Short mmCIF file of C-alpha atoms in Angstrom, two decimals:
data_model
loop_
_atom_site.label_atom_id
_atom_site.label_comp_id
_atom_site.label_asym_id
_atom_site.label_seq_id
_atom_site.Cartn_x
_atom_site.Cartn_y
_atom_site.Cartn_z
CA UNK A 1 23.36 -79.29 44.23
CA UNK A 2 20.30 -79.70 42.06
CA UNK A 3 18.21 -82.83 42.54
CA UNK A 4 16.62 -84.66 39.63
CA UNK A 5 13.79 -86.48 41.43
CA UNK A 6 12.80 -89.93 40.14
CA UNK A 7 9.21 -90.27 38.84
CA UNK A 8 7.87 -91.78 42.09
CA UNK A 9 9.32 -89.00 44.27
CA UNK A 10 8.11 -86.31 41.87
CA UNK A 11 4.63 -87.84 41.89
CA UNK A 12 4.57 -87.87 45.72
CA UNK A 13 5.66 -84.21 45.86
CA UNK A 14 2.98 -83.18 43.36
CA UNK A 15 0.32 -85.24 45.16
CA UNK A 16 1.03 -83.46 48.44
CA UNK A 17 1.04 -80.09 46.66
CA UNK A 18 -2.28 -80.84 44.97
CA UNK A 19 -3.91 -81.64 48.33
CA UNK A 20 -2.62 -78.39 49.80
CA UNK A 21 -3.62 -76.28 46.76
CA UNK A 22 -7.12 -77.78 46.83
CA UNK A 23 -7.62 -76.40 50.35
CA UNK A 24 -7.56 -72.93 48.80
CA UNK A 25 -8.87 -73.45 45.26
CA UNK A 26 -10.45 -76.46 43.57
CA UNK A 27 -9.83 -74.89 40.15
CA UNK A 28 -6.63 -72.83 40.55
CA UNK A 29 -5.82 -70.24 37.92
CA UNK A 30 -2.63 -70.22 35.88
CA UNK A 31 -1.11 -67.54 38.11
CA UNK A 32 -2.00 -69.48 41.26
CA UNK A 33 -0.30 -72.60 39.91
CA UNK A 34 2.74 -70.49 39.09
CA UNK A 35 2.79 -69.14 42.67
CA UNK A 36 2.60 -72.69 44.05
CA UNK A 37 5.49 -73.83 41.85
CA UNK A 38 7.51 -70.78 42.90
CA UNK A 39 6.86 -71.55 46.57
CA UNK A 40 8.13 -75.11 46.02
CA UNK A 41 11.51 -74.15 44.55
CA UNK A 42 11.88 -71.31 47.05
CA UNK A 43 11.43 -73.71 49.97
CA UNK A 44 13.57 -76.38 48.25
CA UNK A 45 16.14 -74.76 45.90
CA UNK A 46 17.51 -78.20 44.97
CA UNK A 47 14.28 -78.78 42.96
CA UNK A 48 14.98 -75.83 40.63
CA UNK A 49 14.96 -76.99 37.01
CA UNK A 50 17.81 -76.50 34.57
CA UNK A 51 17.09 -75.26 31.08
CA UNK A 52 14.00 -73.20 32.00
CA UNK A 53 13.68 -69.43 32.33
CA UNK A 54 12.41 -69.37 35.92
CA UNK A 55 13.37 -72.87 37.02
CA UNK A 56 9.76 -73.89 37.72
CA UNK A 57 7.90 -74.19 34.40
CA UNK A 58 8.01 -77.99 34.50
CA UNK A 59 6.67 -78.11 38.08
CA UNK A 60 3.84 -75.79 37.11
CA UNK A 61 2.93 -77.99 34.12
CA UNK A 62 3.01 -81.21 36.14
CA UNK A 63 1.02 -79.61 38.97
CA UNK A 64 -1.71 -78.60 36.55
CA UNK A 65 -2.02 -82.23 35.39
CA UNK A 66 -1.89 -83.53 38.98
CA UNK A 67 -4.70 -81.15 40.00
CA UNK A 68 -6.89 -82.52 37.20
CA UNK A 69 -6.18 -86.09 38.35
CA UNK A 70 -6.83 -85.14 41.98
CA UNK A 71 -10.22 -83.67 41.02
CA UNK A 72 -11.06 -86.90 39.21
CA UNK A 73 -10.41 -88.86 42.41
CA UNK A 74 -12.59 -86.49 44.43
CA UNK A 75 -15.37 -86.70 41.84
CA UNK A 76 -15.50 -90.49 42.28
CA UNK A 77 -16.02 -90.15 46.04
CA UNK A 78 -18.71 -87.46 45.58
CA UNK A 79 -17.05 -84.20 46.61
CA UNK A 80 -19.81 -81.58 45.96
CA UNK A 81 -17.67 -78.84 44.39
CA UNK A 82 -16.30 -81.32 41.86
CA UNK A 83 -19.35 -83.54 41.38
CA UNK A 84 -21.52 -80.57 40.39
CA UNK A 85 -19.31 -80.18 37.29
CA UNK A 86 -19.39 -83.83 36.19
CA UNK A 87 -20.94 -84.68 32.82
CA UNK A 88 -23.83 -86.59 34.37
CA UNK A 89 -24.91 -83.43 36.20
CA UNK A 90 -24.83 -81.24 33.09
CA UNK A 91 -28.12 -80.00 31.72
CA UNK A 92 -29.40 -81.01 28.30
CA UNK A 93 -27.30 -79.45 25.55
CA UNK A 94 -24.25 -79.04 27.79
CA UNK A 95 -22.68 -82.43 27.17
CA UNK A 96 -19.10 -81.16 27.14
CA UNK A 97 -16.66 -81.35 30.02
CA UNK A 98 -15.82 -77.63 29.82
CA UNK A 99 -19.42 -76.46 29.43
CA UNK A 100 -20.93 -74.34 32.20
CA UNK A 101 -18.32 -75.20 34.83
CA UNK A 102 -19.58 -74.04 38.23
CA UNK A 103 -16.56 -72.71 40.08
CA UNK A 104 -15.46 -69.59 41.99
CA UNK A 105 -15.35 -66.58 39.67
CA UNK A 106 -15.29 -63.78 42.26
CA UNK A 107 -12.54 -65.05 44.61
CA UNK A 108 -14.93 -67.10 46.77
CA UNK A 109 -13.02 -69.20 49.30
CA UNK A 110 -15.96 -71.42 50.30
CA UNK A 111 -17.75 -71.76 46.99
CA UNK A 112 -19.41 -75.15 47.46
CA UNK A 113 -18.38 -76.74 50.80
CA UNK A 114 -19.23 -80.24 51.99
CA UNK A 115 -21.98 -80.83 54.54
CA UNK A 116 -20.82 -80.83 58.19
CA UNK A 117 -19.46 -84.14 59.43
CA UNK A 118 -22.26 -86.48 60.48
CA UNK A 119 -24.96 -84.45 58.69
CA UNK A 120 -27.05 -85.48 55.68
CA UNK A 121 -29.34 -83.63 53.30
CA UNK A 122 -32.33 -84.92 55.29
CA UNK A 123 -30.99 -83.63 58.62
CA UNK A 124 -30.12 -80.28 57.02
CA UNK A 125 -33.65 -79.97 55.62
CA UNK A 126 -35.03 -80.48 59.14
CA UNK A 127 -32.76 -77.69 60.36
CA UNK A 128 -34.01 -75.43 57.55
CA UNK A 129 -37.64 -76.04 58.52
CA UNK A 130 -36.82 -75.40 62.18
CA UNK A 131 -35.13 -72.15 61.13
CA UNK A 132 -38.38 -70.91 59.57
CA UNK A 133 -40.00 -71.24 63.00
CA UNK A 134 -37.13 -69.52 64.81
CA UNK A 135 -37.36 -66.50 62.48
CA UNK A 136 -40.88 -65.77 63.72
CA UNK A 137 -39.72 -65.45 67.34
CA UNK A 138 -38.63 -62.12 68.79
CA UNK A 139 -35.09 -61.43 70.06
CA UNK A 140 -33.86 -64.72 68.65
CA UNK A 141 -30.80 -63.54 66.71
CA UNK A 142 -28.32 -65.85 68.45
CA UNK A 143 -30.26 -69.04 67.61
CA UNK A 144 -30.84 -67.88 64.04
CA UNK A 145 -27.14 -67.13 63.55
CA UNK A 146 -26.17 -70.58 64.87
CA UNK A 147 -28.61 -72.39 62.57
CA UNK A 148 -27.61 -70.27 59.56
CA UNK A 149 -23.98 -71.20 60.17
CA UNK A 150 -24.90 -74.89 60.46
CA UNK A 151 -26.92 -74.92 57.23
CA UNK A 152 -24.45 -72.84 55.18
CA UNK A 153 -23.10 -75.71 53.07
CA UNK A 154 -26.61 -77.10 52.44
CA UNK A 155 -27.78 -73.64 51.34
CA UNK A 156 -24.80 -73.14 49.01
CA UNK A 157 -25.38 -76.50 47.34
CA UNK A 158 -29.00 -75.54 46.70
CA UNK A 159 -27.99 -72.15 45.28
CA UNK A 160 -25.19 -73.40 43.04
CA UNK A 161 -26.70 -76.65 41.83
CA UNK A 162 -30.41 -75.76 41.50
CA UNK A 163 -30.21 -71.99 40.81
CA UNK A 164 -33.70 -71.33 42.27
CA UNK A 165 -35.77 -68.20 41.69
CA UNK A 166 -35.32 -65.39 44.21
CA UNK A 167 -38.97 -65.62 45.29
CA UNK A 168 -38.47 -69.31 46.13
CA UNK A 169 -35.30 -68.55 48.05
CA UNK A 170 -37.05 -65.85 50.03
CA UNK A 171 -39.69 -68.30 51.18
CA UNK A 172 -37.24 -71.13 51.92
CA UNK A 173 -34.49 -69.04 53.56
CA UNK A 174 -36.29 -65.99 54.93
CA UNK A 175 -33.61 -65.51 57.63
CA UNK A 176 -31.00 -64.87 54.93
CA UNK A 177 -32.46 -61.55 53.78
CA UNK A 178 -31.37 -59.31 56.63
CA UNK A 179 -28.39 -56.98 56.83
CA UNK A 180 -26.70 -59.00 59.58
CA UNK A 181 -27.07 -62.34 57.82
CA UNK A 182 -25.94 -60.99 54.42
CA UNK A 183 -22.84 -59.65 56.16
CA UNK A 184 -22.32 -63.02 57.91
CA UNK A 185 -22.90 -65.02 54.70
CA UNK A 186 -20.38 -62.90 52.81
CA UNK A 187 -17.88 -63.61 55.59
CA UNK A 188 -18.56 -67.34 55.30
CA UNK A 189 -18.02 -67.28 51.53
CA UNK A 190 -14.97 -65.01 51.30
CA UNK A 191 -13.62 -64.93 54.91
CA UNK A 192 -13.63 -61.11 54.55
CA UNK A 193 -16.00 -58.80 56.52
CA UNK A 194 -18.31 -56.98 54.12
CA UNK A 195 -19.50 -53.73 55.68
CA UNK A 196 -16.42 -52.73 57.68
CA UNK A 197 -13.96 -53.57 54.88
CA UNK A 198 -15.98 -51.90 52.11
CA UNK A 199 -16.67 -48.63 53.93
CA UNK A 200 -13.22 -48.53 55.51
CA UNK A 201 -11.52 -48.78 52.11
CA UNK A 202 -13.99 -46.40 50.44
CA UNK A 203 -13.36 -43.74 53.10
CA UNK A 204 -9.62 -44.33 52.83
CA UNK A 205 -9.60 -43.69 49.08
CA UNK A 206 -12.22 -40.91 48.99
CA UNK A 207 -9.72 -38.01 49.00
CA UNK A 208 -7.65 -39.57 46.21
CA UNK A 209 -10.75 -40.46 44.22
CA UNK A 210 -11.92 -36.86 44.53
CA UNK A 211 -8.63 -35.67 42.99
CA UNK A 212 -8.94 -38.18 40.14
CA UNK A 213 -12.57 -37.15 39.49
CA UNK A 214 -11.54 -33.47 39.25
CA UNK A 215 -9.11 -34.33 36.44
CA UNK A 216 -11.91 -35.81 34.34
CA UNK A 217 -12.94 -33.57 31.47
CA UNK A 218 -15.80 -33.37 29.00
CA UNK A 219 -19.44 -34.14 29.70
CA UNK A 220 -18.51 -36.84 32.24
CA UNK A 221 -16.36 -34.37 34.18
CA UNK A 222 -19.21 -31.85 34.32
CA UNK A 223 -21.61 -34.53 35.53
CA UNK A 224 -19.19 -35.62 38.25
CA UNK A 225 -18.75 -31.99 39.34
CA UNK A 226 -22.51 -31.63 39.80
CA UNK A 227 -22.67 -34.86 41.82
CA UNK A 228 -19.74 -33.98 44.08
CA UNK A 229 -21.09 -30.44 44.62
CA UNK A 230 -24.00 -32.02 46.50
CA UNK A 231 -21.54 -33.72 48.90
CA UNK A 232 -19.80 -30.40 49.58
CA UNK A 233 -23.02 -28.81 50.84
CA UNK A 234 -23.27 -30.97 53.98
CA UNK A 235 -20.86 -32.73 56.28
CA UNK A 236 -22.74 -36.04 56.03
CA UNK A 237 -20.65 -39.21 55.63
CA UNK A 238 -23.54 -41.14 54.06
CA UNK A 239 -24.16 -38.41 51.48
CA UNK A 240 -20.44 -38.21 50.66
CA UNK A 241 -20.26 -41.97 50.12
CA UNK A 242 -23.36 -41.85 47.90
CA UNK A 243 -21.78 -39.15 45.73
CA UNK A 244 -18.42 -40.94 45.48
CA UNK A 245 -20.08 -44.17 44.27
CA UNK A 246 -22.23 -42.29 41.74
CA UNK A 247 -19.17 -40.39 40.49
CA UNK A 248 -17.24 -43.66 40.22
CA UNK A 249 -19.92 -45.07 37.87
CA UNK A 250 -19.76 -41.95 35.71
CA UNK A 251 -15.94 -41.98 35.66
CA UNK A 252 -15.96 -45.60 34.43
CA UNK A 253 -18.45 -44.63 31.68
CA UNK A 254 -21.28 -46.66 33.17
CA UNK A 255 -24.85 -45.48 33.64
CA UNK A 256 -25.64 -44.84 37.29
CA UNK A 257 -29.39 -45.21 36.59
CA UNK A 258 -28.84 -48.91 35.86
CA UNK A 259 -27.61 -49.25 39.45
CA UNK A 260 -29.87 -46.76 41.28
CA UNK A 261 -33.41 -45.88 40.20
CA UNK A 262 -34.78 -42.80 41.94
CA UNK A 263 -38.47 -41.95 42.39
CA UNK A 264 -40.27 -38.97 43.85
CA UNK A 265 -42.47 -39.58 46.87
CA UNK A 266 -45.37 -37.86 45.09
CA UNK A 267 -45.83 -40.76 42.66
CA UNK A 268 -46.10 -44.06 44.60
CA UNK A 269 -47.86 -45.86 41.72
CA UNK A 270 -44.95 -45.20 39.37
CA UNK A 271 -42.51 -46.28 42.07
CA UNK A 272 -44.31 -49.59 42.69
CA UNK A 273 -44.53 -50.32 38.98
CA UNK A 274 -40.84 -49.50 38.45
CA UNK A 275 -39.78 -51.67 41.37
CA UNK A 276 -41.83 -54.67 40.21
CA UNK A 277 -40.21 -54.51 36.74
CA UNK A 278 -36.65 -54.39 38.10
CA UNK A 279 -34.23 -57.29 37.55
CA UNK A 280 -31.38 -56.14 39.78
CA UNK A 281 -31.23 -52.61 41.11
CA UNK A 282 -31.39 -50.27 44.08
CA UNK A 283 -34.41 -48.00 44.39
CA UNK A 284 -34.49 -44.67 46.22
CA UNK A 285 -37.64 -42.67 46.98
CA UNK A 286 -37.04 -38.98 47.66
CA UNK A 287 -39.21 -36.26 49.16
CA UNK A 288 -40.43 -33.25 47.21
CA UNK A 289 -39.19 -29.68 47.16
CA UNK A 290 -35.84 -28.07 47.86
CA UNK A 291 -33.14 -30.36 49.19
CA UNK A 292 -34.80 -33.43 47.72
CA UNK A 293 -31.37 -34.92 46.98
CA UNK A 294 -30.80 -35.09 50.74
CA UNK A 295 -34.34 -36.12 51.71
CA UNK A 296 -34.41 -39.89 51.26
CA UNK A 297 -37.74 -41.44 52.23
CA UNK A 298 -36.80 -45.04 51.48
CA UNK A 299 -33.89 -47.01 49.99
CA UNK A 300 -34.06 -50.70 49.15
CA UNK A 301 -32.75 -53.57 47.03
CA UNK A 302 -34.77 -55.36 44.36
CA UNK A 303 -33.78 -58.56 42.52
CA UNK A 304 -36.03 -60.29 39.98
CA UNK A 305 -38.87 -57.92 40.87
CA UNK A 306 -38.76 -58.98 44.55
CA UNK A 307 -38.16 -56.30 47.17
CA UNK A 308 -35.59 -58.05 49.36
CA UNK A 309 -34.64 -55.21 51.71
CA UNK A 310 -36.00 -51.73 52.38
CA UNK A 311 -35.56 -48.83 54.81
CA UNK A 312 -31.79 -48.95 54.42
CA UNK A 313 -29.58 -46.11 55.72
CA UNK A 314 -28.39 -44.69 52.41
CA UNK A 315 -27.74 -45.43 48.74
CA UNK A 316 -24.13 -46.37 49.48
CA UNK A 317 -25.27 -48.77 52.22
CA UNK A 318 -27.71 -50.35 49.74
CA UNK A 319 -24.89 -50.70 47.19
CA UNK A 320 -22.80 -52.66 49.69
CA UNK A 321 -25.76 -54.90 50.56
CA UNK A 322 -26.41 -55.51 46.85
CA UNK A 323 -22.74 -56.41 46.39
CA UNK A 324 -23.04 -58.86 49.29
CA UNK A 325 -26.25 -60.34 47.85
CA UNK A 326 -24.50 -61.03 44.54
CA UNK A 327 -22.06 -63.26 46.45
CA UNK A 328 -24.72 -64.66 48.77
CA UNK A 329 -27.07 -65.66 45.92
CA UNK A 330 -24.29 -66.69 43.52
CA UNK A 331 -25.26 -64.09 40.90
CA UNK A 332 -23.18 -62.54 38.14
CA UNK A 333 -22.36 -58.85 38.03
CA UNK A 334 -24.66 -56.79 35.76
CA UNK A 335 -22.91 -56.49 32.42
CA UNK A 336 -23.67 -52.76 32.25
CA UNK A 337 -21.88 -52.24 35.59
CA UNK A 338 -19.04 -54.75 35.33
CA UNK A 339 -16.24 -52.19 35.83
CA UNK A 340 -17.92 -50.60 38.87
CA UNK A 341 -18.37 -53.96 40.58
CA UNK A 342 -14.87 -55.02 39.56
CA UNK A 343 -13.57 -51.93 41.37
CA UNK A 344 -15.63 -52.87 44.43
CA UNK A 345 -14.32 -56.44 44.44
CA UNK A 346 -10.70 -56.10 43.42
CA UNK A 347 -9.71 -52.64 44.65
CA UNK A 348 -11.90 -51.96 47.69
CA UNK A 349 -12.29 -55.54 48.96
CA UNK A 350 -8.94 -56.76 47.52
CA UNK A 351 -10.49 -60.05 46.37
CA UNK A 352 -8.42 -61.36 43.44
CA UNK A 353 -6.90 -57.89 43.19
CA UNK A 354 -3.87 -58.93 41.12
CA UNK A 355 -5.77 -59.27 37.85
CA UNK A 356 -7.55 -56.10 36.73
CA UNK A 357 -9.10 -54.94 33.49
CA UNK A 358 -7.15 -52.11 31.76
CA UNK A 359 -9.79 -49.53 32.71
CA UNK A 360 -9.84 -50.40 36.42
CA UNK A 361 -6.06 -50.81 36.48
CA UNK A 362 -5.65 -47.27 35.08
CA UNK A 363 -7.95 -45.89 37.78
CA UNK A 364 -6.07 -47.76 40.52
CA UNK A 365 -2.75 -46.35 39.33
CA UNK A 366 -4.14 -42.81 39.42
CA UNK A 367 -5.49 -43.32 42.94
CA UNK A 368 -2.06 -44.30 44.27
CA UNK A 369 -0.07 -41.64 42.40
#
């Protein structure tokens, strides 16, 4: 039998659902609301609606309204992820409720968490200052990791609400700009391991990607052939990964030089000037002579003209670190590389992988054929 719940019972059901949905997403998408409504009528078939195509359209509509009301309640008690989007916190010229909403856009699970229980902004600031002292000590990774975990929510609120310059962040959170901490911060934000997941998936799809690249014709196909020919010369996993990522950019009709800027070791002045003028990019300095493509002297990551990391293992390793920094620093993907980073996020890392652009969706289909 189908049950027609009275208004009070329906409201109680939706209230409980809203609390549970909020644990996963403060601003759920239309598809997520649809999944929640489907889960409800699957668990309780008596709540299926008559007169609708799927039997859940009404529940989805009511849940959307209940989520908005639930956020209003949380805003009044000062929940950070909701309060940051209130009208009183908007900047001048953004006096509309829907203007510049700060919410997860890259499948972040912990986008703007609350401070730990019993902690205040003042106590967190003391921990941050203490962390600056701990960074200067040798063999102190365990203490640094513990304090970085403790101050995570305080750091995220600063990043999301204040949007500081990278140079200021580097001085305030110097412990953040290491490979280990970027990997740990990405895990805190998404609950997914960065390095192991990215390289594991990239290696898994390399053979299929190689087949797809070979089918590419025209000037792009010729360029990809030249790039992949370098990988065939040596049995080096780092070199193969570098070539696959470069070929991916070319296949998606994006300029690899906007992601990786290469310099010759013979011209350090040009390299320094190029690095200082970079907004967001990886730099690679190569040696001279034959085999220069394999002779990497230095690889690093630059954001806003600040050299954040250097002496990295390879270009592909630097790409993964840059991807992690975009999450860590709450940055947007470069517009000129949006399809490449979408592939990284949604195909390799499987973060919000159900909604793809037509170009990336076509590539994913070819990989699995």
